[in-house]
Amino acid sequence: MVTAFAVLAEPHRRRILDLLLERPRAVGELVEELGLTQPGTSKHLKVLREAGLVRMRPDAQRRVYELRMEPLAEVHEWLEPYRRMWARRLDALERHLDAMPDLGD
């Protein structure tokens, strides 16, 4: 099984997820937004679908793709320690800047 990390390593797939974050989209719309061929876009959508990051629902003759947030939990959990580290560093920077004398006064 492909991990979310492997899937997200590809820039076009990240762009598809960004577009689907805004709203569900038909394949044709994704092709237009990405500037890829329909087969190329479909190939990326297949990988995303197999990884569970998107789902497809038929809508008449169109295939509409939607983002599935649940599989991104793995990425979220992995990033959490890094977010805490950056928050501590930004807090320390804020304290340092607050302690500096104002140069404009």
PDB file of C-alpha atoms in Angstrom:
ATOM      1  CA  MET A   1       0.000   0.000   0.000  1.00  0.00           C
ATOM      2  CA  VAL A   2       1.217   3.474  -0.880  1.00  0.00           C
ATOM      3  CA  THR A   3       1.562   5.834   2.076  1.00  0.00           C
ATOM      4  CA  ALA A   4       0.177   9.343   2.128  1.00  0.00           C
ATOM      5  CA  PHE A   5       3.770  10.603   2.254  1.00  0.00           C
ATOM      6  CA  ALA A   6       4.688   8.885  -1.020  1.00  0.00           C
ATOM      7  CA  VAL A   7       1.545  10.180  -2.693  1.00  0.00           C
ATOM      8  CA  LEU A   8       2.125  13.736  -1.469  1.00  0.00           C
ATOM      9  CA  ALA A   9       5.693  13.764  -2.765  1.00  0.00           C
ATOM     10  CA  GLU A  10       4.375  14.429  -6.285  1.00  0.00           C
ATOM     11  CA  PRO A  11       3.585  18.142  -6.961  1.00  0.00           C
ATOM     12  CA  HIS A  12       0.624  17.524  -9.311  1.00  0.00           C
ATOM     13  CA  ARG A  13      -1.055  15.353  -6.692  1.00  0.00           C
ATOM     14  CA  ARG A  14      -0.584  18.043  -4.065  1.00  0.00           C
ATOM     15  CA  ARG A  15      -2.137  20.553  -6.471  1.00  0.00           C
ATOM     16  CA  ILE A  16      -5.123  18.239  -7.022  1.00  0.00           C
ATOM     17  CA  LEU A  17      -5.623  18.020  -3.257  1.00  0.00           C
ATOM     18  CA  ASP A  18      -5.376  21.818  -2.999  1.00  0.00           C
ATOM     19  CA  LEU A  19      -8.078  22.180  -5.656  1.00  0.00           C
ATOM     20  CA  LEU A  20     -10.302  19.576  -4.000  1.00  0.00           C
ATOM     21  CA  LEU A  21      -9.867  21.295  -0.656  1.00  0.00           C
ATOM     22  CA  GLU A  22     -11.809  24.223  -2.137  1.00  0.00           C
ATOM     23  CA  ARG A  23     -14.655  22.002  -3.427  1.00  0.00           C
ATOM     24  CA  PRO A  24     -15.363  18.752  -5.306  1.00  0.00           C
ATOM     25  CA  ARG A  25     -14.440  18.937  -8.978  1.00  0.00           C
ATOM     26  CA  ALA A  26     -15.096  17.017 -12.173  1.00  0.00           C
ATOM     27  CA  VAL A  27     -12.157  15.426 -13.972  1.00  0.00           C
ATOM     28  CA  GLY A  28     -12.443  17.881 -16.868  1.00  0.00           C
ATOM     29  CA  GLU A  29     -12.127  20.815 -14.513  1.00  0.00           C
ATOM     30  CA  LEU A  30      -9.041  19.287 -12.887  1.00  0.00           C
ATOM     31  CA  VAL A  31      -7.493  18.728 -16.332  1.00  0.00           C
ATOM     32  CA  GLU A  32      -8.079  22.391 -17.148  1.00  0.00           C
ATOM     33  CA  GLU A  33      -6.669  23.660 -13.839  1.00  0.00           C
ATOM     34  CA  LEU A  34      -3.591  21.415 -13.924  1.00  0.00           C
ATOM     35  CA  GLY A  35      -2.695  21.901 -17.573  1.00  0.00           C
ATOM     36  CA  LEU A  36      -2.122  18.149 -17.920  1.00  0.00           C
ATOM     37  CA  THR A  37      -3.658  15.727 -20.367  1.00  0.00           C
ATOM     38  CA  GLN A  38      -6.784  13.847 -19.340  1.00  0.00           C
ATOM     39  CA  PRO A  39      -4.874  10.520 -19.148  1.00  0.00           C
ATOM     40  CA  GLY A  40      -2.150  12.185 -17.057  1.00  0.00           C
ATOM     41  CA  THR A  41      -4.681  13.686 -14.663  1.00  0.00           C
ATOM     42  CA  SER A  42      -6.550  10.378 -14.426  1.00  0.00           C
ATOM     43  CA  LYS A  43      -3.321   8.597 -13.560  1.00  0.00           C
ATOM     44  CA  HIS A  44      -2.736  10.961 -10.611  1.00  0.00           C
ATOM     45  CA  LEU A  45      -6.371  10.626  -9.527  1.00  0.00           C
ATOM     46  CA  LYS A  46      -6.041   6.842  -9.558  1.00  0.00           C
ATOM     47  CA  VAL A  47      -3.031   7.021  -7.210  1.00  0.00           C
ATOM     48  CA  LEU A  48      -4.888   9.433  -4.918  1.00  0.00           C
ATOM     49  CA  ARG A  49      -7.974   7.207  -4.958  1.00  0.00           C
ATOM     50  CA  GLU A  50      -5.959   4.050  -4.196  1.00  0.00           C
ATOM     51  CA  ALA A  51      -4.293   5.843  -1.276  1.00  0.00           C
ATOM     52  CA  GLY A  52      -7.755   6.773   0.002  1.00  0.00           C
ATOM     53  CA  LEU A  53      -7.117  10.526  -0.226  1.00  0.00           C
ATOM     54  CA  VAL A  54      -9.952  11.152  -2.685  1.00  0.00           C
ATOM     55  CA  ARG A  55     -13.207   9.485  -3.611  1.00  0.00           C
ATOM     56  CA  MET A  56     -15.052   9.554  -6.897  1.00  0.00           C
ATOM     57  CA  ARG A  57     -18.793   9.830  -7.323  1.00  0.00           C
ATOM     58  CA  PRO A  58     -20.583   9.632 -10.636  1.00  0.00           C
ATOM     59  CA  ASP A  59     -22.713  12.621 -11.607  1.00  0.00           C
ATOM     60  CA  ALA A  60     -24.545  11.801 -14.842  1.00  0.00           C
ATOM     61  CA  GLN A  61     -21.732  11.387 -17.397  1.00  0.00           C
ATOM     62  CA  ARG A  62     -19.118  13.087 -15.250  1.00  0.00           C
ATOM     63  CA  ARG A  63     -16.824  11.746 -12.544  1.00  0.00           C
ATOM     64  CA  VAL A  64     -16.593  14.133  -9.614  1.00  0.00           C
ATOM     65  CA  TYR A  65     -13.726  13.833  -7.137  1.00  0.00           C
ATOM     66  CA  GLU A  66     -13.844  14.847  -3.485  1.00  0.00           C
ATOM     67  CA  LEU A  67     -11.155  15.113  -0.847  1.00  0.00           C
ATOM     68  CA  ARG A  68     -11.127  12.590   2.016  1.00  0.00           C
ATOM     69  CA  MET A  69      -9.528  14.144   5.086  1.00  0.00           C
ATOM     70  CA  GLU A  70      -9.228  11.014   7.225  1.00  0.00           C
ATOM     71  CA  PRO A  71      -6.081   9.584   5.559  1.00  0.00           C
ATOM     72  CA  LEU A  72      -4.297  12.893   6.053  1.00  0.00           C
ATOM     73  CA  ALA A  73      -4.370  12.227   9.797  1.00  0.00           C
ATOM     74  CA  GLU A  74      -1.116  10.260   9.400  1.00  0.00           C
ATOM     75  CA  VAL A  75       0.586  13.332   7.971  1.00  0.00           C
ATOM     76  CA  HIS A  76      -0.981  15.571  10.619  1.00  0.00           C
ATOM     77  CA  GLU A  77       0.273  13.335  13.434  1.00  0.00           C
ATOM     78  CA  TRP A  78       3.783  13.221  11.964  1.00  0.00           C
ATOM     79  CA  LEU A  79       3.920  17.014  11.637  1.00  0.00           C
ATOM     80  CA  GLU A  80       2.667  17.753  15.160  1.00  0.00           C
ATOM     81  CA  PRO A  81       6.089  17.645  16.912  1.00  0.00           C
ATOM     82  CA  TYR A  82       7.469  20.018  14.282  1.00  0.00           C
ATOM     83  CA  ARG A  83       4.570  22.425  14.810  1.00  0.00           C
ATOM     84  CA  ARG A  84       5.243  22.425  18.560  1.00  0.00           C
ATOM     85  CA  MET A  85       8.945  23.073  17.936  1.00  0.00           C
ATOM     86  CA  TRP A  86       8.184  26.016  15.641  1.00  0.00           C
ATOM     87  CA  ALA A  87       5.624  27.394  18.079  1.00  0.00           C
ATOM     88  CA  ARG A  88       8.251  27.359  20.873  1.00  0.00           C
ATOM     89  CA  ARG A  89      10.782  29.086  18.628  1.00  0.00           C
ATOM     90  CA  LEU A  90       8.294  31.721  17.527  1.00  0.00           C
ATOM     91  CA  ASP A  91       7.293  32.313  21.155  1.00  0.00           C
ATOM     92  CA  ALA A  92      10.975  32.756  22.058  1.00  0.00           C
ATOM     93  CA  LEU A  93      11.425  35.213  19.179  1.00  0.00           C
ATOM     94  CA  GLU A  94       8.376  37.162  20.327  1.00  0.00           C
ATOM     95  CA  ARG A  95       9.754  37.374  23.886  1.00  0.00           C
ATOM     96  CA  HIS A  96      13.129  38.516  22.517  1.00  0.00           C
ATOM     97  CA  LEU A  97      11.547  41.196  20.351  1.00  0.00           C
ATOM     98  CA  ASP A  98       9.333  42.378  23.211  1.00  0.00           C
ATOM     99  CA  ALA A  99      12.414  42.737  25.435  1.00  0.00           C
ATOM    100  CA  MET A 100      14.272  44.889  22.899  1.00  0.00           C
ATOM    101  CA  PRO A 101      14.198  48.647  23.365  1.00  0.00           C
ATOM    102  CA  ASP A 102      12.099  50.531  20.854  1.00  0.00           C
ATOM    103  CA  LEU A 103      14.449  52.227  18.401  1.00  0.00           C
ATOM    104  CA  GLY A 104      11.859  54.556  16.948  1.00  0.00           C
ATOM    105  CA  ASP A 105      11.070  56.464  20.139  1.00  0.00           C
TER     106      ASP A 105
END
